[in-house]
PDB file of C-alpha atoms and ligand atoms in Angstrom:
ATOM      1  CA  MET A 277      77.122 101.338  62.661  1.00  0.00           C
ATOM      2  CA  THR A 278      80.212  99.369  63.651  1.00  0.00           C
ATOM      3  CA  LYS A 279      79.916  96.246  65.816  1.00  0.00           C
ATOM      4  CA  ILE A 280      82.015  96.752  68.932  1.00  0.00           C
ATOM      5  CA  ASP A 281      84.266  93.865  69.969  1.00  0.00           C
ATOM      6  CA  TYR A 282      86.365  95.448  72.748  1.00  0.00           C
ATOM      7  CA  LEU A 283      83.771  95.510  75.544  1.00  0.00           C
ATOM      8  CA  ASP A 284      83.933  91.835  76.415  1.00  0.00           C
ATOM      9  CA  SER A 285      87.664  91.302  76.286  1.00  0.00           C
ATOM     10  CA  THR A 286      90.246  93.933  77.057  1.00  0.00           C
ATOM     11  CA  TYR A 287      92.902  91.330  76.254  1.00  0.00           C
ATOM     12  CA  LEU A 288      91.808  90.539  72.693  1.00  0.00           C
ATOM     13  CA  PHE A 289      94.652  92.153  70.736  1.00  0.00           C
ATOM     14  CA  GLU A 290      93.972  90.645  67.316  1.00  0.00           C
ATOM     15  CA  SER A 291      90.745  90.028  65.415  1.00  0.00           C
ATOM     16  CA  LYS A 292      89.163  89.828  61.967  1.00  0.00           C
ATOM     17  CA  ALA A 293      86.691  92.090  60.186  1.00  0.00           C
ATOM     18  CA  ILE A 294      85.396  93.085  56.750  1.00  0.00           C
ATOM     19  CA  PHE A 295      86.499  96.344  55.120  1.00  0.00           C
ATOM     20  CA  VAL A 296      83.509  98.542  54.287  1.00  0.00           C
ATOM     21  CA  GLU A 297      84.827 101.859  52.965  1.00  0.00           C
ATOM     22  CA  ILE A 298      87.241 104.766  53.329  1.00  0.00           C
ATOM     23  CA  LYS A 299      85.757 107.949  54.792  1.00  0.00           C
ATOM     24  CA  GLU A 300      87.421 111.309  55.118  1.00  0.00           C
ATOM     25  CA  ASN A 301      86.837 114.390  57.241  1.00  0.00           C
ATOM     26  CA  GLU A 302      88.920 117.286  58.621  1.00  0.00           C
ATOM     27  CA  LYS A 303      90.929 114.811  60.728  1.00  0.00           C
ATOM     28  CA  GLY A 304      91.973 112.882  57.636  1.00  0.00           C
ATOM     29  CA  LYS A 305      91.403 109.508  56.061  1.00  0.00           C
ATOM     30  CA  ALA A 306      89.655 106.728  57.996  1.00  0.00           C
ATOM     31  CA  VAL A 307      89.019 103.024  57.468  1.00  0.00           C
ATOM     32  CA  ILE A 308      85.470 101.831  58.235  1.00  0.00           C
ATOM     33  CA  LEU A 309      84.950  98.157  59.109  1.00  0.00           C
ATOM     34  CA  ASP A 310      81.921  96.021  59.947  1.00  0.00           C
ATOM     35  CA  GLU A 311      83.329  95.352  63.441  1.00  0.00           C
ATOM     36  CA  THR A 312      86.369  96.347  65.472  1.00  0.00           C
ATOM     37  CA  ILE A 313      88.481  95.782  68.584  1.00  0.00           C
ATOM     38  CA  PHE A 314      89.954  99.317  68.307  1.00  0.00           C
ATOM     39  CA  TYR A 315      88.819 101.501  71.222  1.00  0.00           C
ATOM     40  CA  PRO A 316      87.706 104.996  70.103  1.00  0.00           C
ATOM     41  CA  GLN A 317      88.868 107.904  72.285  1.00  0.00           C
ATOM     42  CA  GLY A 318      86.182 108.777  74.812  1.00  0.00           C
ATOM     43  CA  GLY A 319      85.174 108.675  78.454  1.00  0.00           C
ATOM     44  CA  GLY A 320      88.554 110.130  79.421  1.00  0.00           C
ATOM     45  CA  GLN A 321      90.424 107.255  77.785  1.00  0.00           C
ATOM     46  CA  PRO A 322      92.760 107.527  74.759  1.00  0.00           C
ATOM     47  CA  ALA A 323      92.171 105.592  71.524  1.00  0.00           C
ATOM     48  CA  ASP A 324      93.945 102.386  70.592  1.00  0.00           C
ATOM     49  CA  ARG A 325      96.591 102.379  67.904  1.00  0.00           C
ATOM     50  CA  GLY A 326      97.713  99.559  65.666  1.00  0.00           C
ATOM     51  CA  GLU A 327      97.396  98.152  62.162  1.00  0.00           C
ATOM     52  CA  ILE A 328      94.720  96.839  59.816  1.00  0.00           C
ATOM     53  CA  MET A 329      95.989  94.388  57.212  1.00  0.00           C
ATOM     54  CA  SER A 330      94.776  92.475  54.193  1.00  0.00           C
ATOM     55  CA  GLY A 331      97.598  90.489  52.611  1.00  0.00           C
ATOM     56  CA  ASP A 332     100.388  92.972  51.862  1.00  0.00           C
ATOM     57  CA  ASN A 333      98.057  95.936  52.237  1.00  0.00           C
ATOM     58  CA  ILE A 334      98.634  97.695  55.536  1.00  0.00           C
ATOM     59  CA  PHE A 335      96.854 100.656  57.122  1.00  0.00           C
ATOM     60  CA  ALA A 336      98.516 102.154  60.224  1.00  0.00           C
ATOM     61  CA  VAL A 337      95.913 103.424  62.730  1.00  0.00           C
ATOM     62  CA  ASN A 338      96.951 106.457  64.781  1.00  0.00           C
ATOM     63  CA  ASP A 339      93.575 107.606  66.148  1.00  0.00           C
ATOM     64  CA  VAL A 340      90.083 106.144  66.509  1.00  0.00           C
ATOM     65  CA  ARG A 341      86.775 107.967  66.968  1.00  0.00           C
ATOM     66  CA  LEU A 342      83.112 107.024  67.319  1.00  0.00           C
ATOM     67  CA  ASP A 343      80.639 109.221  65.438  1.00  0.00           C
ATOM     68  CA  GLU A 344      77.038 109.998  66.366  1.00  0.00           C
ATOM     69  CA  THR A 345      75.710 107.231  64.070  1.00  0.00           C
ATOM     70  CA  GLY A 346      77.676 104.566  65.962  1.00  0.00           C
ATOM     71  CA  THR A 347      80.332 104.199  63.234  1.00  0.00           C
ATOM     72  CA  ILE A 348      83.931 103.832  64.355  1.00  0.00           C
ATOM     73  CA  TRP A 349      86.500 105.728  62.277  1.00  0.00           C
ATOM     74  CA  HIS A 350      90.055 104.308  62.193  1.00  0.00           C
ATOM     75  CA  PHE A 351      92.205 107.299  61.233  1.00  0.00           C
ATOM     76  CA  GLY A 352      95.668 106.853  59.764  1.00  0.00           C
ATOM     77  CA  GLU A 353      97.554 106.171  56.558  1.00  0.00           C
ATOM     78  CA  PHE A 354      98.219 103.269  54.225  1.00  0.00           C
ATOM     79  CA  LYS A 355     101.796 102.070  54.632  1.00  0.00           C
ATOM     80  CA  ASN A 356     101.297  99.808  51.650  1.00  0.00           C
ATOM     81  CA  GLY A 357      98.571  99.265  49.023  1.00  0.00           C
ATOM     82  CA  GLU A 358      94.873  99.778  49.729  1.00  0.00           C
ATOM     83  CA  PHE A 359      91.719  97.813  50.602  1.00  0.00           C
ATOM     84  CA  LYS A 360      88.807  96.910  48.375  1.00  0.00           C
ATOM     85  CA  GLN A 361      85.218  96.706  49.574  1.00  0.00           C
ATOM     86  CA  GLY A 362      84.522  93.299  51.097  1.00  0.00           C
ATOM     87  CA  ASN A 363      88.211  92.536  51.810  1.00  0.00           C
ATOM     88  CA  LYS A 364      88.775  90.376  54.862  1.00  0.00           C
ATOM     89  CA  VAL A 365      91.154  92.258  57.148  1.00  0.00           C
ATOM     90  CA  ILE A 366      93.172  91.433  60.244  1.00  0.00           C
ATOM     91  CA  LEU A 367      93.198  93.950  63.085  1.00  0.00           C
ATOM     92  CA  LYS A 368      96.162  94.216  65.442  1.00  0.00           C
ATOM     93  CA  ILE A 369      96.134  96.711  68.275  1.00  0.00           C
ATOM     94  CA  ASP A 370      99.149  98.005  70.193  1.00  0.00           C
ATOM     95  CA  LYS A 371      99.041  95.614  73.138  1.00  0.00           C
ATOM     96  CA  ASP A 372     101.133  97.622  75.611  1.00  0.00           C
ATOM     97  CA  ARG A 373      99.145 100.795  74.973  1.00  0.00           C
ATOM     98  CA  ARG A 374      95.811  98.942  75.421  1.00  0.00           C
ATOM     99  CA  ILE A 375      96.937  97.362  78.703  1.00  0.00           C
ATOM    100  CA  LEU A 376      98.264 100.672  80.083  1.00  0.00           C
ATOM    101  CA  ASN A 377      95.025 102.459  79.148  1.00  0.00           C
ATOM    102  CA  ALA A 378      92.884  99.720  80.723  1.00  0.00           C
ATOM    103  CA  LYS A 379      94.942  99.939  83.927  1.00  0.00           C
ATOM    104  CA  LEU A 380      94.771 103.746  84.085  1.00  0.00           C
ATOM    105  CA  HIS A 381      91.053 103.764  83.369  1.00  0.00           C
ATOM    106  CA  SER A 382      90.234 100.970  85.856  1.00  0.00           C
ATOM    107  CA  ALA A 383      92.396 102.746  88.457  1.00  0.00           C
ATOM    108  CA  GLY A 384      90.014 105.710  88.168  1.00  0.00           C
ATOM    109  CA  HIS A 385      87.093 103.429  89.111  1.00  0.00           C
ATOM    110  CA  LEU A 386      89.041 101.903  92.004  1.00  0.00           C
ATOM    111  CA  LEU A 387      90.057 105.339  93.251  1.00  0.00           C
ATOM    112  CA  ASP A 388      86.395 106.272  93.365  1.00  0.00           C
ATOM    113  CA  CYS A 389      85.709 103.117  95.440  1.00  0.00           C
ATOM    114  CA  ALA A 390      88.451 104.203  97.864  1.00  0.00           C
ATOM    115  CA  VAL A 391      86.904 107.694  98.073  1.00  0.00           C
ATOM    116  CA  SER A 392      83.444 106.244  98.738  1.00  0.00           C
ATOM    117  CA  LYS A 393      84.870 104.287 101.718  1.00  0.00           C
ATOM    118  CA  ILE A 394      85.831 107.570 103.412  1.00  0.00           C
ATOM    119  CA  ARG A 395      82.169 108.584 103.150  1.00  0.00           C
ATOM    120  CA  ILE A 396      82.669 112.193 102.245  1.00  0.00           C
ATOM    121  CA  GLU A 397      79.035 112.882 101.538  1.00  0.00           C
ATOM    122  CA  ASN A 398      79.377 116.032  99.467  1.00  0.00           C
ATOM    123  CA  LEU A 399      81.737 114.666  96.804  1.00  0.00           C
ATOM    124  CA  LYS A 400      80.106 113.651  93.522  1.00  0.00           C
ATOM    125  CA  PRO A 401      82.301 112.223  90.742  1.00  0.00           C
ATOM    126  CA  THR A 402      81.956 114.310  87.577  1.00  0.00           C
ATOM    127  CA  LYS A 403      84.957 113.638  85.380  1.00  0.00           C
ATOM    128  CA  GLY A 404      87.781 111.177  84.805  1.00  0.00           C
ATOM    129  CA  PHE A 405      90.952 111.843  82.860  1.00  0.00           C
ATOM    130  CA  HIS A 406      92.766 108.544  82.332  1.00  0.00           C
ATOM    131  CA  PHE A 407      95.507 109.536  79.889  1.00  0.00           C
ATOM    132  CA  PRO A 408      99.068 108.500  80.853  1.00  0.00           C
ATOM    133  CA  ASP A 409      99.951 112.182  81.151  1.00  0.00           C
ATOM    134  CA  GLY A 410      98.623 113.132  84.614  1.00  0.00           C
ATOM    135  CA  PRO A 411      95.476 111.030  85.218  1.00  0.00           C
ATOM    136  CA  TYR A 412      92.913 112.301  87.753  1.00  0.00           C
ATOM    137  CA  VAL A 413      89.331 111.958  88.937  1.00  0.00           C
ATOM    138  CA  GLU A 414      87.371 115.134  89.585  1.00  0.00           C
ATOM    139  CA  TYR A 415      84.467 115.671  91.970  1.00  0.00           C
ATOM    140  CA  ASP A 416      81.916 118.375  92.553  1.00  0.00           C
ATOM    141  CA  GLY A 417      82.301 119.475  96.181  1.00  0.00           C
ATOM    142  CA  THR A 418      85.284 120.322  98.340  1.00  0.00           C
ATOM    143  CA  ILE A 419      87.038 118.809 101.350  1.00  0.00           C
ATOM    144  CA  GLU A 420      88.669 120.810 104.110  1.00  0.00           C
ATOM    145  CA  ASN A 421      91.836 118.864 104.715  1.00  0.00           C
ATOM    146  CA  PRO A 422      93.096 117.348 101.440  1.00  0.00           C
ATOM    147  CA  ALA A 423      96.620 116.695 102.756  1.00  0.00           C
ATOM    148  CA  GLU A 424      95.259 114.594 105.632  1.00  0.00           C
ATOM    149  CA  ILE A 425      93.045 112.602 103.275  1.00  0.00           C
ATOM    150  CA  ILE A 426      95.917 111.407 101.060  1.00  0.00           C
ATOM    151  CA  PRO A 427      97.324 108.717 103.420  1.00  0.00           C
ATOM    152  CA  ILE A 428      93.813 107.451 104.281  1.00  0.00           C
ATOM    153  CA  LEU A 429      92.910 107.217 100.632  1.00  0.00           C
ATOM    154  CA  GLN A 430      96.228 105.543  99.832  1.00  0.00           C
ATOM    155  CA  LYS A 431      95.618 102.922 102.535  1.00  0.00           C
ATOM    156  CA  ASN A 432      92.077 102.289 101.222  1.00  0.00           C
ATOM    157  CA  ILE A 433      93.257 101.853  97.663  1.00  0.00           C
ATOM    158  CA  ASP A 434      96.146  99.571  98.708  1.00  0.00           C
ATOM    159  CA  ASP A 435      93.626  97.436 100.635  1.00  0.00           C
ATOM    160  CA  LEU A 436      91.284  97.202  97.649  1.00  0.00           C
ATOM    161  CA  ILE A 437      94.126  96.025  95.418  1.00  0.00           C
ATOM    162  CA  GLU A 438      95.235  93.566  98.105  1.00  0.00           C
ATOM    163  CA  GLN A 439      91.672  92.173  98.192  1.00  0.00           C
ATOM    164  CA  ASN A 440      91.913  91.734  94.428  1.00  0.00           C
ATOM    165  CA  LEU A 441      88.348  92.891  93.807  1.00  0.00           C
ATOM    166  CA  GLN A 442      86.627  91.495  90.738  1.00  0.00           C
ATOM    167  CA  LEU A 443      85.448  93.968  88.104  1.00  0.00           C
ATOM    168  CA  GLU A 444      81.836  93.056  87.340  1.00  0.00           C
ATOM    169  CA  ARG A 445      80.118  93.990  84.074  1.00  0.00           C
ATOM    170  CA  LYS A 446      76.587  93.714  82.809  1.00  0.00           C
ATOM    171  CA  ASP A 447      74.542  95.032  79.896  1.00  0.00           C
ATOM    172  CA  LEU A 448      71.206  96.680  80.650  1.00  0.00           C
ATOM    173  CA  ASN A 449      68.412  97.116  78.132  1.00  0.00           C
ATOM    174  CA  PRO A 450      67.204 100.726  77.674  1.00  0.00           C
ATOM    175  CA  GLU A 451      64.335 100.326  80.200  1.00  0.00           C
ATOM    176  CA  GLU A 452      66.624  98.831  82.882  1.00  0.00           C
ATOM    177  CA  ALA A 453      69.183 101.545  82.212  1.00  0.00           C
ATOM    178  CA  GLN A 454      66.610 104.276  82.628  1.00  0.00           C
ATOM    179  CA  ALA A 455      65.326 102.710  85.863  1.00  0.00           C
ATOM    180  CA  LYS A 456      68.867 102.724  87.272  1.00  0.00           C
ATOM    181  CA  GLY A 457      69.610 106.207  85.979  1.00  0.00           C
ATOM    182  CA  VAL A 458      72.419 104.960  83.699  1.00  0.00           C
ATOM    183  CA  TRP A 459      73.033 106.655  80.382  1.00  0.00           C
ATOM    184  CA  ALA A 460      72.530 104.410  77.337  1.00  0.00           C
ATOM    185  CA  PRO A 461      73.038 105.182  73.664  1.00  0.00           C
ATOM    186  CA  ALA A 462      69.554 105.542  72.069  1.00  0.00           C
ATOM    187  CA  GLY A 463      67.870 102.161  71.743  1.00  0.00           C
ATOM    188  CA  LYS A 464      71.030 100.236  72.636  1.00  0.00           C
ATOM    189  CA  LEU A 465      72.302  98.215  75.567  1.00  0.00           C
ATOM    190  CA  ALA A 466      74.058 100.131  78.328  1.00  0.00           C
ATOM    191  CA  ARG A 467      77.229  98.656  79.761  1.00  0.00           C
ATOM    192  CA  ILE A 468      77.514  98.996  83.518  1.00  0.00           C
ATOM    193  CA  VAL A 469      80.627  98.155  85.492  1.00  0.00           C
ATOM    194  CA  ASN A 470      81.567  98.091  89.152  1.00  0.00           C
ATOM    195  CA  PHE A 471      84.218  96.673  91.402  1.00  0.00           C
ATOM    196  CA  ALA A 472      82.535  93.965  93.515  1.00  0.00           C
ATOM    197  CA  GLY A 473      80.632  95.496  96.418  1.00  0.00           C
ATOM    198  CA  PHE A 474      80.751  99.062  95.092  1.00  0.00           C
ATOM    199  CA  SER A 475      78.237 101.156  93.201  1.00  0.00           C
ATOM    200  CA  ILE A 476      77.639 100.705  89.471  1.00  0.00           C
ATOM    201  CA  CYS A 477      78.684 103.135  86.797  1.00  0.00           C
ATOM    202  CA  GLY A 478      77.676 103.332  83.141  1.00  0.00           C
ATOM    203  CA  CYS A 479      80.947 102.968  81.234  1.00  0.00           C
ATOM    204  CA  GLY A 480      82.061 101.858  77.767  1.00  0.00           C
ATOM    205  CA  GLY A 481      85.807 101.862  78.471  1.00  0.00           C
ATOM    206  CA  THR A 482      88.235  98.948  78.566  1.00  0.00           C
ATOM    207  CA  HIS A 483      88.772  97.441  82.021  1.00  0.00           C
ATOM    208  CA  VAL A 484      91.001  94.961  83.813  1.00  0.00           C
ATOM    209  CA  ASN A 485      89.298  91.849  85.219  1.00  0.00           C
ATOM    210  CA  THR A 486      90.562  92.199  88.793  1.00  0.00           C
ATOM    211  CA  ALA A 487      92.035  95.036  90.863  1.00  0.00           C
ATOM    212  CA  SER A 488      95.463  93.429  91.239  1.00  0.00           C
ATOM    213  CA  GLU A 489      95.994  93.572  87.465  1.00  0.00           C
ATOM    214  CA  ILE A 490      96.329  97.355  87.847  1.00  0.00           C
ATOM    215  CA  GLY A 491      99.510  97.001  89.912  1.00  0.00           C
ATOM    216  CA  LYS A 492     100.275  99.882  92.253  1.00  0.00           C
ATOM    217  CA  ILE A 493      98.157 103.065  92.322  1.00  0.00           C
ATOM    218  CA  THR A 494      99.726 106.098  93.996  1.00  0.00           C
ATOM    219  CA  ILE A 495      97.646 109.088  95.080  1.00  0.00           C
ATOM    220  CA  ARG A 496      99.795 111.996  93.910  1.00  0.00           C
ATOM    221  CA  LYS A 497      97.894 115.102  94.857  1.00  0.00           C
ATOM    222  CA  ILE A 498      94.517 116.365  96.000  1.00  0.00           C
ATOM    223  CA  LYS A 499      93.441 119.851  95.028  1.00  0.00           C
ATOM    224  CA  SER A 500      90.219 121.073  96.577  1.00  0.00           C
ATOM    225  CA  SER A 501      88.990 124.575  95.789  1.00  0.00           C
ATOM    226  CA  GLN A 502      86.239 126.572  94.104  1.00  0.00           C
ATOM    227  CA  GLY A 503      83.648 123.843  94.528  1.00  0.00           C
ATOM    228  CA  LYS A 504      85.783 121.097  92.976  1.00  0.00           C
ATOM    229  CA  THR A 505      88.116 118.382  94.225  1.00  0.00           C
ATOM    230  CA  LYS A 506      90.660 116.880  91.871  1.00  0.00           C
ATOM    231  CA  ILE A 507      92.508 113.709  92.909  1.00  0.00           C
ATOM    232  CA  ALA A 508      95.576 112.985  90.792  1.00  0.00           C
ATOM    233  CA  TYR A 509      97.051 109.480  90.706  1.00  0.00           C
ATOM    234  CA  SER A 510      99.622 107.395  88.924  1.00  0.00           C
ATOM    235  CA  VAL A 511      99.885 103.720  88.046  1.00  0.00           C
ATOM    236  CA  VAL A 512     103.161 101.814  88.031  1.00  0.00           C
TER     237      VAL A 512
HETATM  238 ZN1   ZN B 699      85.155 102.289  83.009  1.00  0.00          ZN
END
């Protein structure tokens, strides 16, 4: 199991770890460390990229995944040399990519806050896609007048950014998580997040600290049909 170091600071772009081993599967070769700041793709958010270094030995990371045992796989290729078990390594993640992903992902949470303010009772959030290429939040349930909702939603989301809401985070033990109906990995703490004053959500993604860090969120399109409502947005 890999110790996760990205949950407490989105803005930690460099860290240290110990090299454990190289693993390989159908996706290719992966570096395994004792701990990591690299975010593994999941929860609708893309993986970090970057480099892992030990002296002149450099491994370029182009994808990161979490397996069912809690081990994080850093996929990529050695640009130079190799690592030996027990090597101290330096981790550097692509800063711009991390910040963009944290903004896009946090924007999905804020969008849901803006939706909840309209009090459309039958919409239940089911899915978030926070990749740079066409991010959206999807709900079970439909609305009758999506075009009329766009300006209201836009105003709500502008107001929430203007208020610069704080993003709150807390870890629940498995019993607390179960009591609140939040999913937790077996036997582990569950991370919950919420923008101040809005409902909590179990989430292991990387987040901004306050709403204004996101910048401007634009509601691009609302598609509501066949029992689903998809709200597409962009972040500048
Ligand atoms: Zn999140």
